[in-house]
XYZ file of C-alpha atoms in Angstrom:
720
model
C 19.714 27.392 19.227
C 20.397 26.841 15.350
C 21.056 30.195 13.339
C 18.648 28.996 10.961
C 15.825 28.074 13.406
C 16.252 31.478 15.166
C 15.868 34.038 12.236
C 12.602 31.685 11.917
C 11.492 32.664 15.181
C 12.544 35.558 14.794
C 10.712 36.821 11.276
C 7.793 34.943 12.735
C 7.377 37.478 15.328
C 7.455 40.041 12.923
C 4.867 38.922 10.531
C 2.850 38.813 13.633
C 3.284 42.018 14.881
C 2.466 43.056 10.689
C -0.753 40.848 10.664
C -2.312 42.695 13.469
C -1.577 46.161 11.951
C -2.771 45.223 8.061
C -2.979 41.844 5.902
C 0.243 42.926 3.289
C -1.810 41.245 0.615
C -4.695 43.330 0.612
C -2.333 45.936 -1.076
C -1.172 44.611 -4.785
C 1.760 46.583 -4.203
C 2.970 44.635 -1.175
C 3.371 41.390 -3.700
C 6.718 40.538 -3.961
C 7.939 40.070 -8.102
C 8.991 36.348 -9.231
C 12.069 36.195 -10.673
C 13.253 34.497 -13.799
C 13.558 30.735 -12.162
C 10.907 31.366 -10.421
C 11.569 31.817 -7.582
C 10.510 34.926 -5.255
C 12.259 37.901 -4.414
C 11.363 37.989 -1.318
C 13.010 36.606 2.485
C 10.021 34.736 3.868
C 12.071 31.623 3.149
C 15.098 32.174 3.248
C 15.532 29.923 6.050
C 15.202 27.049 3.463
C 18.226 28.212 1.341
C 20.741 25.877 2.800
C 19.032 23.131 1.897
C 18.190 24.172 -2.035
C 20.237 21.857 -4.053
C 21.658 23.427 -8.051
C 21.699 20.120 -9.985
C 22.848 22.590 -12.563
C 26.502 21.273 -12.889
C 28.344 18.820 -12.293
C 28.311 14.229 -12.110
C 25.129 12.408 -11.807
C 26.175 10.912 -7.822
C 24.088 8.007 -5.598
C 22.745 9.550 -2.285
C 25.545 9.470 -0.553
C 27.572 11.634 -3.232
C 29.214 8.982 -4.956
C 29.994 9.349 -8.794
C 27.561 7.440 -10.918
C 25.780 6.140 -14.278
C 22.499 5.487 -13.933
C 20.838 5.225 -17.359
C 21.347 1.039 -17.829
C 20.883 -1.745 -15.494
C 23.773 -3.869 -13.914
C 22.854 -7.372 -16.232
C 24.650 -10.854 -16.197
C 25.702 -10.258 -20.581
C 23.998 -7.634 -22.500
C 20.945 -9.503 -22.532
C 20.993 -11.095 -19.575
C 18.587 -10.572 -16.249
C 19.254 -7.745 -13.548
C 21.053 -8.159 -10.660
C 20.046 -7.676 -7.198
C 23.601 -5.932 -6.204
C 22.606 -3.169 -8.665
C 22.996 -0.794 -5.976
C 22.249 1.908 -8.179
C 19.173 0.684 -9.760
C 17.970 -0.426 -5.874
C 18.576 2.961 -4.924
C 17.099 4.908 -8.134
C 13.961 2.785 -8.080
C 13.264 2.681 -4.477
C 13.456 6.873 -3.746
C 11.318 6.974 -6.788
C 8.610 4.317 -5.461
C 8.278 5.794 -1.965
C 8.263 9.286 -3.467
C 3.875 9.535 -2.845
C 2.434 8.557 0.478
C -0.300 6.784 0.112
C -1.864 7.334 -3.217
C 0.357 5.176 -6.240
C 3.883 6.717 -7.302
C 1.440 5.988 -10.849
C -1.678 4.623 -12.018
C -3.731 7.156 -9.314
C -6.609 7.638 -11.330
C -8.901 4.195 -11.708
C -11.882 2.148 -11.403
C -12.565 -1.616 -11.000
C -14.326 -4.912 -11.088
C -14.881 -8.914 -10.381
C -15.152 -10.905 -12.932
C -14.555 -14.850 -14.083
C -12.001 -16.356 -16.624
C -13.289 -19.559 -19.093
C -10.700 -21.992 -20.385
C -11.447 -22.441 -23.635
C -9.281 -25.254 -23.590
C -6.764 -27.511 -21.834
C -3.732 -25.540 -22.968
C -1.462 -27.836 -21.408
C 1.082 -28.346 -24.582
C 1.709 -24.943 -23.960
C 1.977 -24.062 -20.356
C 1.706 -25.606 -16.479
C -0.291 -23.100 -15.816
C -3.486 -24.194 -13.789
C -6.144 -21.987 -15.019
C -5.517 -22.381 -18.569
C -5.528 -26.534 -18.414
C -9.423 -27.564 -18.952
C -11.790 -27.033 -21.076
C -14.561 -24.488 -19.082
C -12.513 -24.063 -16.078
C -13.843 -21.059 -14.451
C -11.058 -18.970 -12.141
C -12.524 -15.610 -10.515
C -10.702 -12.370 -11.837
C -10.096 -8.997 -10.672
C -9.373 -5.688 -13.482
C -8.311 -2.832 -12.084
C -8.116 0.351 -15.219
C -6.002 2.915 -14.720
C -4.615 6.504 -16.419
C -1.251 6.605 -15.358
C -0.319 10.029 -14.906
C -2.860 12.092 -13.231
C -3.287 11.805 -9.262
C -6.094 9.966 -7.905
C -8.668 13.314 -8.182
C -7.592 13.817 -12.484
C -9.675 13.809 -15.123
C -10.965 10.178 -16.231
C -10.775 11.254 -20.037
C -6.759 13.033 -20.317
C -4.227 12.220 -22.661
C -2.380 8.953 -21.586
C -1.296 5.583 -21.381
C -3.829 3.189 -19.983
C -3.240 0.523 -17.246
C -4.961 -3.027 -17.961
C -4.353 -5.188 -14.413
C -6.006 -8.423 -14.043
C -5.600 -10.488 -11.172
C -6.103 -14.614 -11.489
C -7.206 -15.466 -8.019
C -6.383 -19.347 -9.528
C -6.040 -22.426 -7.469
C -2.752 -22.823 -7.537
C -2.128 -19.100 -6.676
C -2.548 -15.368 -7.151
C -1.918 -14.464 -10.985
C -1.437 -10.911 -12.447
C -1.028 -9.734 -15.427
C -0.094 -5.510 -14.802
C -0.474 -4.305 -18.654
C -1.839 -1.245 -20.369
C -3.865 -0.730 -22.653
C -0.841 -0.084 -25.765
C 1.318 -3.223 -26.207
C 4.521 -0.881 -25.828
C 6.564 0.975 -23.344
C 8.255 4.208 -22.813
C 11.755 3.261 -22.188
C 13.586 -0.059 -22.478
C 15.045 -0.653 -18.870
C 13.280 0.074 -15.188
C 16.018 2.081 -14.388
C 14.771 4.767 -16.431
C 10.849 4.888 -14.975
C 11.812 7.672 -12.475
C 12.970 9.480 -15.289
C 9.890 9.285 -17.290
C 7.856 9.768 -14.979
C 9.258 12.749 -13.649
C 8.926 14.591 -16.717
C 5.796 13.752 -17.354
C 4.335 14.493 -13.550
C 3.164 18.197 -13.027
C 6.238 20.481 -12.408
C 7.425 20.208 -9.059
C 7.509 24.426 -8.459
C 3.247 24.694 -9.403
C 2.269 21.195 -9.800
C 0.914 22.087 -13.157
C -0.156 20.877 -15.438
C -2.311 18.299 -13.829
C -2.605 14.665 -15.688
C -1.164 16.298 -18.885
C 2.229 16.101 -20.785
C 1.452 18.982 -22.940
C 4.707 20.968 -21.288
C 8.081 21.006 -21.535
C 9.323 19.092 -19.611
C 7.405 15.711 -21.187
C 8.777 16.584 -24.126
C 11.870 17.215 -23.527
C 12.084 13.731 -22.170
C 10.628 12.362 -25.364
C 12.926 14.075 -27.999
C 16.266 13.054 -25.919
C 15.110 9.196 -25.395
C 14.119 8.022 -28.760
C 12.576 4.888 -27.112
C 9.468 6.681 -26.153
C 8.746 7.611 -29.662
C 6.545 4.305 -30.561
C 4.576 4.856 -27.488
C 4.018 7.834 -27.789
C 2.433 7.917 -31.248
C 0.124 4.968 -29.600
C -0.966 7.849 -27.325
C -1.273 10.850 -29.544
C -3.752 8.186 -31.565
C -7.210 7.006 -30.537
C -5.590 4.702 -27.737
C -5.441 7.603 -25.386
C -8.409 8.480 -25.890
C -10.840 5.585 -25.439
C -14.230 5.946 -25.182
C -14.607 3.562 -22.437
C -12.205 1.154 -20.259
C -15.150 -1.590 -22.106
C -13.976 -0.275 -25.784
C -9.570 -0.723 -25.110
C -7.730 -3.608 -25.869
C -5.082 -4.374 -22.967
C -1.408 -6.194 -23.200
C 1.203 -8.330 -21.005
C 3.567 -5.403 -22.637
C 6.846 -7.859 -22.248
C 7.865 -10.987 -23.173
C 7.059 -13.755 -20.990
C 7.959 -17.482 -20.638
C 5.110 -20.435 -20.913
C 6.553 -23.481 -19.345
C 5.377 -26.899 -19.822
C 5.195 -29.280 -16.523
C 8.563 -30.637 -17.986
C 10.631 -27.542 -17.987
C 10.218 -26.722 -22.418
C 9.199 -23.250 -22.578
C 8.505 -20.898 -25.308
C 8.139 -17.123 -25.372
C 4.896 -15.801 -25.150
C 2.994 -12.226 -25.583
C -0.239 -11.264 -23.803
C -3.359 -9.879 -25.623
C -6.710 -9.099 -24.268
C -9.152 -8.307 -27.047
C -12.025 -6.595 -26.213
C -15.640 -7.962 -27.853
C -17.266 -4.730 -27.595
C -14.705 -3.285 -30.066
C -12.597 -0.597 -29.754
C -13.497 2.820 -29.949
C -11.934 6.629 -29.114
C -12.744 9.907 -27.950
C -12.193 12.834 -30.555
C -9.608 15.443 -28.743
C -11.974 18.260 -28.117
C -15.047 16.015 -26.928
C -11.849 14.229 -24.240
C -11.627 17.868 -22.750
C -14.969 18.903 -22.827
C -15.444 15.785 -20.705
C -12.626 16.708 -18.408
C -14.969 19.309 -16.798
C -18.713 18.072 -17.522
C -17.950 14.686 -15.900
C -14.737 13.985 -14.720
C -15.043 10.487 -13.683
C -16.711 9.641 -16.866
C -14.903 5.970 -17.780
C -15.206 4.576 -14.203
C -19.528 5.753 -14.555
C -19.613 3.823 -18.166
C -17.902 0.574 -16.236
C -19.902 0.527 -12.988
C -23.735 1.062 -15.105
C -22.399 -1.689 -17.516
C -21.949 -3.698 -14.894
C -24.488 -3.007 -12.798
C -27.217 -2.742 -15.507
C -26.415 -6.537 -16.058
C -23.923 -6.031 -19.577
C -20.217 -6.406 -18.043
C -17.833 -6.487 -20.619
C -15.738 -9.183 -21.937
C -12.247 -9.827 -23.361
C -10.681 -12.555 -24.974
C -7.316 -14.092 -23.824
C -4.892 -14.369 -26.624
C -0.822 -14.896 -26.838
C 1.534 -14.526 -29.171
C 3.752 -17.333 -28.815
C 7.041 -17.918 -30.249
C 10.232 -20.432 -30.587
C 12.490 -19.645 -27.882
C 15.455 -19.936 -30.912
C 13.398 -16.868 -32.765
C 13.793 -14.492 -30.312
C 16.141 -12.146 -32.706
C 13.959 -13.527 -35.988
C 12.230 -10.754 -36.482
C 14.203 -7.698 -36.833
C 13.980 -6.711 -33.750
C 14.617 -8.273 -30.172
C 11.478 -9.455 -28.032
C 13.231 -8.662 -25.214
C 12.111 -5.320 -25.736
C 9.476 -3.431 -24.564
C 9.266 -0.776 -27.073
C 8.279 -3.402 -30.048
C 5.494 -5.232 -30.782
C 5.411 -8.715 -33.406
C 2.747 -8.345 -36.500
C 0.100 -10.734 -36.119
C 0.769 -11.457 -40.027
C 3.966 -12.393 -38.372
C 2.749 -14.367 -35.451
C -1.245 -14.830 -35.035
C -2.888 -14.803 -32.158
C -4.059 -17.722 -29.916
C -6.884 -17.569 -27.959
C -6.745 -19.352 -24.376
C -10.398 -18.254 -23.116
C -12.774 -15.313 -22.130
C -12.995 -12.918 -18.885
C -16.315 -11.445 -18.167
C -16.725 -8.791 -15.697
C -19.859 -8.744 -13.402
C -19.833 -7.334 -10.058
C -19.076 -4.304 -9.296
C -16.898 -3.384 -5.709
C -18.487 -2.953 -2.484
C -16.090 -0.361 -1.278
C -14.371 1.423 -3.401
C -11.145 2.017 -1.163
C -11.276 -1.236 0.201
C -11.018 -2.874 -3.071
C -10.593 -1.219 -6.027
C -7.679 1.201 -3.998
C -5.828 -1.321 -1.800
C -6.140 -3.680 -4.317
C -2.240 -4.617 -4.330
C -0.935 -5.901 -7.943
C 2.706 -7.080 -9.080
C 4.370 -8.642 -12.088
C 5.977 -10.901 -9.444
C 2.632 -12.793 -8.655
C 3.687 -15.356 -11.010
C 2.245 -19.229 -10.756
C 3.699 -22.775 -12.111
C 3.641 -22.745 -16.066
C 4.464 -18.704 -16.664
C 7.694 -16.817 -16.505
C 9.668 -14.389 -16.529
C 11.974 -13.399 -19.776
C 15.329 -10.930 -19.311
C 13.678 -8.153 -20.361
C 15.129 -5.735 -18.259
C 12.007 -3.094 -17.888
C 10.238 -6.535 -16.679
C 13.585 -7.032 -13.860
C 12.557 -3.902 -12.859
C 9.191 -4.052 -12.437
C 9.561 -7.378 -10.147
C 11.333 -5.532 -7.262
C 9.581 -2.005 -8.401
C 5.802 -2.935 -7.399
C 6.924 -4.867 -4.435
C 8.798 -2.108 -3.189
C 5.440 0.516 -4.083
C 3.171 -1.775 -2.198
C 5.668 -1.762 0.774
C 5.060 2.090 1.087
C 1.745 2.210 0.491
C 0.559 -0.353 3.031
C 3.372 0.740 5.909
C 4.344 -3.047 6.421
C 5.211 -6.551 4.618
C 1.301 -7.542 5.240
C -0.938 -6.176 2.640
C -1.125 -9.929 0.809
C -3.312 -10.348 3.668
C -6.175 -7.515 2.900
C -8.782 -9.260 1.595
C -9.151 -8.524 -1.952
C -5.218 -9.538 -1.969
C -6.001 -12.947 -0.312
C -5.217 -16.021 -2.748
C -8.120 -18.604 -2.930
C -5.507 -21.084 -1.877
C -4.400 -21.743 2.212
C -1.004 -19.842 2.688
C 1.557 -21.677 4.668
C 5.094 -20.205 5.429
C 6.974 -18.466 7.790
C 6.583 -14.651 7.389
C 5.895 -13.294 10.825
C 4.611 -10.532 12.302
C 4.959 -6.589 10.990
C 2.756 -3.695 10.416
C -0.660 -4.942 9.744
C -0.966 -8.839 10.936
C -4.028 -10.533 10.908
C -3.281 -13.962 10.578
C -2.631 -15.985 14.809
C -0.182 -18.259 13.255
C -0.376 -21.516 15.539
C 3.592 -22.344 14.240
C 5.791 -22.092 16.822
C 8.599 -23.124 14.788
C 8.490 -20.842 11.904
C 12.317 -21.763 10.558
C 13.097 -23.792 7.800
C 14.341 -26.808 8.163
C 13.166 -27.959 11.587
C 11.974 -31.499 12.992
C 9.794 -30.089 15.697
C 7.159 -28.623 13.634
C 7.937 -32.207 11.246
C 9.780 -30.259 8.800
C 6.290 -28.242 7.761
C 5.790 -26.151 5.206
C 7.321 -28.548 2.996
C 9.266 -27.255 0.229
C 7.053 -27.901 -3.536
C 9.619 -27.778 -6.510
C 9.325 -28.920 -9.845
C 8.484 -32.928 -9.069
C 6.986 -32.419 -5.776
C 3.701 -30.831 -4.470
C 2.984 -29.131 -7.710
C 5.621 -25.873 -6.994
C 6.464 -22.917 -8.654
C 9.960 -23.764 -10.667
C 11.816 -20.856 -12.933
C 12.590 -23.022 -16.295
C 15.130 -24.790 -15.549
C 16.676 -23.878 -19.442
C 17.345 -20.495 -18.679
C 20.780 -19.681 -19.013
C 23.165 -16.572 -17.853
C 26.304 -16.009 -19.948
C 28.318 -13.301 -20.549
C 30.718 -10.200 -18.314
C 28.777 -7.645 -15.738
C 27.923 -4.618 -18.329
C 25.564 -1.311 -18.385
C 25.143 -1.240 -21.192
C 21.806 -1.427 -24.021
C 21.840 -4.225 -25.869
C 22.378 -3.000 -29.886
C 19.906 -4.865 -30.702
C 17.453 -2.595 -29.010
C 18.797 0.260 -30.965
C 15.995 0.869 -33.372
C 13.480 3.865 -32.079
C 11.931 4.269 -35.320
C 10.873 1.443 -37.782
C 7.922 0.831 -35.716
C 6.628 3.806 -34.724
C 6.597 4.264 -38.956
C 4.795 1.445 -38.658
C 2.266 2.542 -36.281
C 1.203 5.372 -37.822
C 1.556 3.646 -41.744
C -1.442 1.104 -40.335
C -3.231 3.965 -39.189
C -6.580 5.071 -41.705
C -6.093 9.103 -42.907
C -8.030 10.252 -40.554
C -6.582 8.809 -37.809
C -2.849 10.011 -38.662
C -4.446 13.332 -38.922
C -5.985 12.981 -35.639
C -1.794 11.705 -34.317
C -0.560 15.230 -35.785
C -3.099 17.666 -35.165
C -2.397 15.945 -30.878
C 1.192 16.525 -30.979
C 0.487 19.594 -32.502
C -1.719 20.442 -29.445
C 0.824 18.941 -27.287
C 4.069 20.785 -28.641
C 2.306 24.370 -29.192
C 2.381 24.751 -25.264
C 5.747 24.372 -25.785
C 8.029 27.467 -24.641
C 11.409 26.293 -25.387
C 12.679 26.744 -28.813
C 15.669 23.325 -28.311
C 12.766 21.113 -26.940
C 10.487 21.738 -30.250
C 13.621 21.334 -33.052
C 14.417 18.290 -31.568
C 10.501 17.228 -31.131
C 10.836 17.630 -34.862
C 13.742 16.026 -35.622
C 12.623 12.884 -33.593
C 9.639 13.105 -35.672
C 11.988 13.807 -39.000
C 13.474 10.139 -38.577
C 9.866 8.628 -38.279
C 8.626 10.345 -40.744
C 9.612 13.726 -42.607
C 5.425 14.376 -43.515
C 4.602 14.332 -39.799
C 7.523 16.932 -39.058
C 6.599 18.479 -41.964
C 2.189 18.925 -40.757
C 3.602 19.914 -36.999
C 6.467 22.095 -38.009
C 4.015 24.159 -39.610
C 1.340 24.750 -36.469
C 5.015 25.439 -34.784
C 5.540 28.456 -37.036
C 8.735 26.275 -37.902
C 10.584 24.754 -40.623
C 10.937 21.152 -40.363
C 14.237 19.202 -41.127
C 15.811 17.536 -44.656
C 14.226 14.127 -44.935
C 16.303 11.701 -42.560
C 15.304 8.512 -44.032
C 17.526 5.748 -42.347
C 14.331 4.150 -40.861
C 11.567 4.945 -43.485
C 9.587 1.702 -44.908
C 6.439 1.312 -46.097
C 5.474 -1.613 -43.432
C 1.797 -1.523 -42.116
C 0.526 -4.468 -39.965
C -3.398 -5.304 -38.732
C -4.781 -4.668 -35.825
C -4.369 -0.997 -35.136
C -6.407 1.208 -36.625
C -9.905 1.801 -34.349
C -11.949 3.448 -37.181
C -11.680 1.032 -39.901
C -14.130 -1.252 -38.326
C -17.561 -1.169 -37.262
C -18.447 -2.066 -33.087
C -19.829 -5.703 -32.745
C -21.847 -4.442 -30.574
C -24.274 -1.249 -29.847
C -25.713 -2.550 -26.396
C -25.081 0.090 -23.818
C -24.334 3.141 -26.162
C -26.122 5.875 -24.977
C -29.017 7.935 -26.904
C -29.819 11.331 -26.580
C -32.907 12.484 -27.507
C -33.536 16.135 -28.431
C -37.385 16.703 -26.742
C -39.424 19.000 -25.312
C -42.294 19.648 -22.991
C -44.754 21.558 -25.281
C -46.918 19.778 -27.885
C -46.314 16.065 -29.057
C -42.481 15.875 -28.696
C -42.468 14.060 -25.634
C -44.952 11.227 -27.017
C -42.669 11.051 -29.542
C -39.276 10.498 -27.377
C -41.366 7.897 -24.866
C -42.108 5.996 -28.423
C -38.400 6.410 -29.906
C -37.031 5.701 -26.482
C -39.055 2.226 -25.933
C -38.021 1.313 -29.134
C -34.612 1.907 -28.722
C -33.887 0.150 -25.255
C -35.420 -3.490 -26.823
C -32.106 -3.163 -28.823
C -29.979 -2.585 -25.684
C -29.048 1.471 -25.773
C -29.066 3.281 -22.876
C -31.448 6.423 -23.789
C -31.390 9.605 -22.466
C -34.738 12.186 -22.975
C -33.603 15.599 -22.788
C -36.284 18.079 -21.869
C -36.518 22.039 -20.673
C -37.173 20.952 -17.574
C -37.486 18.168 -14.982
C -41.392 16.239 -16.231
C -43.114 13.460 -16.648
C -40.838 11.428 -19.336
C -37.693 14.219 -18.907
C -34.562 12.116 -17.949
C -32.267 15.139 -18.019
C -32.652 19.049 -18.567
C -30.961 20.974 -21.556
C -29.005 23.174 -18.921
C -27.416 19.363 -17.432
C -26.451 18.163 -21.039
C -23.993 17.909 -23.159
C -22.985 15.772 -26.476
C -20.124 14.332 -24.166
C -22.999 12.596 -22.944
C -23.675 10.888 -26.237
C -22.518 8.348 -28.982
C -25.588 9.307 -30.809
C -27.943 12.273 -30.953
C -31.410 12.502 -32.316
C -34.482 15.172 -32.513
C -37.948 14.146 -32.089
C -40.613 15.716 -34.112
C -42.259 18.622 -31.888
C -38.864 19.853 -30.892
C -37.885 21.671 -34.249
C -38.996 25.422 -32.723
C -36.061 25.271 -29.965
C -33.368 25.427 -32.587
C -34.659 28.670 -33.582
C -32.422 31.131 -32.909
C -34.660 33.308 -31.993
C -35.811 31.328 -29.375
C -34.482 32.252 -25.285
C -35.281 31.009 -22.451
C -33.786 31.509 -18.606
C -34.274 27.711 -18.053
C -30.519 26.534 -20.052
C -28.050 28.376 -21.519
C -28.787 30.447 -24.752
C -28.755 27.790 -28.002
C -28.256 24.917 -26.070
C -29.933 22.360 -27.662
C -28.075 23.033 -31.056
C -25.112 23.822 -29.326
C -25.519 19.645 -28.439
C -27.010 18.813 -31.912
C -24.087 20.484 -33.802
C -20.666 19.418 -31.282
C -21.997 15.932 -31.390
C -21.761 16.330 -35.354
C -18.749 17.779 -35.219
C -17.468 15.044 -32.837
C -18.278 12.304 -35.525
C -21.504 11.072 -33.679
C -24.601 9.806 -35.845
C -27.236 12.525 -35.367
C -30.897 12.137 -36.925
C -34.577 13.634 -36.854
C -38.211 12.495 -36.942
C -40.784 14.202 -39.008
C -40.408 18.158 -38.950
C -37.537 17.793 -36.683
C -35.693 17.435 -39.750
C -35.741 21.181 -39.654
C -33.576 21.244 -36.561
C -30.814 19.757 -38.621
C -30.388 22.415 -41.295
C -31.312 24.774 -38.549
C -27.346 24.147 -37.378
C -25.799 23.287 -40.917
C -26.058 19.985 -40.614
C -27.225 18.315 -44.393
C -29.850 15.573 -44.566
C -28.555 12.581 -46.710
C -24.362 13.056 -45.509
C -23.314 10.152 -43.810
C -24.389 9.417 -39.982
C -27.242 11.558 -40.781
C -30.840 10.169 -40.635
C -33.903 12.103 -41.099
C -37.574 9.692 -41.193
C -41.246 10.263 -40.323
C -41.209 8.214 -37.445
C -39.250 6.468 -34.631
C -39.725 2.999 -36.069
C -37.741 3.568 -39.399
C -35.379 5.922 -38.520
C -34.063 3.202 -35.765
C -32.369 0.959 -38.334
C -30.094 3.118 -39.531
C -29.782 4.978 -36.897
C -28.590 2.029 -35.385
C -26.356 0.920 -37.893
C -24.370 4.430 -37.622
C -24.345 4.103 -33.740
C -21.879 0.618 -35.083
C -20.225 2.967 -36.877
C -19.464 4.752 -33.939
C -17.051 7.993 -35.550
C -18.055 9.037 -39.175
C -14.748 10.103 -40.040
C -15.402 11.833 -43.077
C -16.353 15.445 -41.510
C -12.889 15.520 -39.993
C -10.522 17.959 -42.510
C -7.657 16.030 -43.423
C -4.084 18.390 -44.689
C -3.747 18.646 -48.226
């Protein structure tokens, strides 16, 4: 018997005897101290010590102990494709793909729905893709929205990049755009993806914090890998905490190729533009929502579709000639960069509307398996090293999650057309193949399945103009070197209050850091973007910002970045809370207002002290996070008297709902004598977004304009 196993058994016998006498944990003195390194000073796990690995020195090695570099993938030329022979990349990414069973390693927390994409025209002048080949052509779709870092049990409103993955069930096979609500990504090479996710995931020793980056390892990585800075600023802005999945755009992130039937190509960037308008939460609101309703986003999507108000997005592309890949001052193969819309305007291709919820979350939303490698004729890859790695990684991940190669046979993954190939057997095989000669070439099955290509059978074909040149290298192209100009472009393009939100978010996150070195490194990187930002963050950390580092400073701006500088094109499905009372005339007044607001497609909730006829929610269950706007109706003003105490709800709850709504920038209002409720909580009638009128009808017009404004940002203080 192995000595360590003997020791474990003996130790177990001893513990059994001890447990019969008394529980050691009943005595606080029996609890073992924890050493500075976080491990226990006791010996209850000593039998595991021979398996411990200390990475505090030495060189990086493979899993079989060969010293290696692992920060750049092997490419055919410095701007070329990643090679299959790169065993270092494949080992690293495959190990990462299989880290979690069975939920997704990333994007585990999500919600999805079915829809239809309708093409605006015949775009065969751009691409041979059939779903874009005819005006009015309809293609079924499925979209899965998600966060990135959290587990399936985390909250929807955690600050994070949000996944926006779309499947087109085209008549020539499934096509997936596997993107995010932010147009750029943290890293430039897929070989660094495990490092990124390891840094932002919870600490391995205590699984804390969940779905959050306000900790040392995340910011250590961000400050050591400056390619992260652009995406980081987007996430620290409102894009990290959207109002709903319906109120955010989507992006393909990478540069792809459109390929015409004749083989000619252009470079393109995918954009989904929300037709609901962009809107975001404020951080304090998002934090409260995480506790009050961790399912806020998935519930919002479900309810909107169930009510017949399914959201829509327009699919757009930026089209660039192949010879212009380096014409904009950066490399289009770099996934950490955007093309400003002033340089390359968006071309609208069609519209997608989500109109059906899943029947079963697990069977559909959880089991759908997207891949960047799900590609169709008329679309092709580029040599973007992040995209090149994702093509491999997603397939490998699906093999892990499904336990075998037949995940494409799950109903939600099946294409519309017939499947004919020589793939056979494996775990979860659903098909009964009649062809007993599954090989090519063959004569016994008359040569079928036949080979399709560019000219025969309308087959997929790699763009014939793609070339490979250069030596095999593990290097980053120098055209990827500027990590700071575009984060500054992004920051410059925000309104002052949105800039303040970014600064506040960084302050919040970095104030949780324990390492002085990491905090200093963060300031150094921020300083390369903006000395002003570095100073403002340094103040909150009690540190001194470095002297300006102006190499990458610029005053450039671009359109389409700000969330708060425009009104929403529609207020349908926004939520209004009417604060009422079960006593007196308040409920009648509330019902009148509710009926009027519902005519304009708003979702209205009447709040009262207790459930009664006409009351939808009690004050004890209500919160300002549940509403996009709040109105107090005449007859309820007595509840806002600080002297009123009730056992039916927490003390001061009606006033708290009203004041929180105001503080979070929401429109608030009152009818008749309820304007005194506004004064009681310190809200002044007549300030932007605060409305008071004699009755419901005269309030509605202005209040609905306020809902379209969504957030009244003048309520948020700015650094002087």
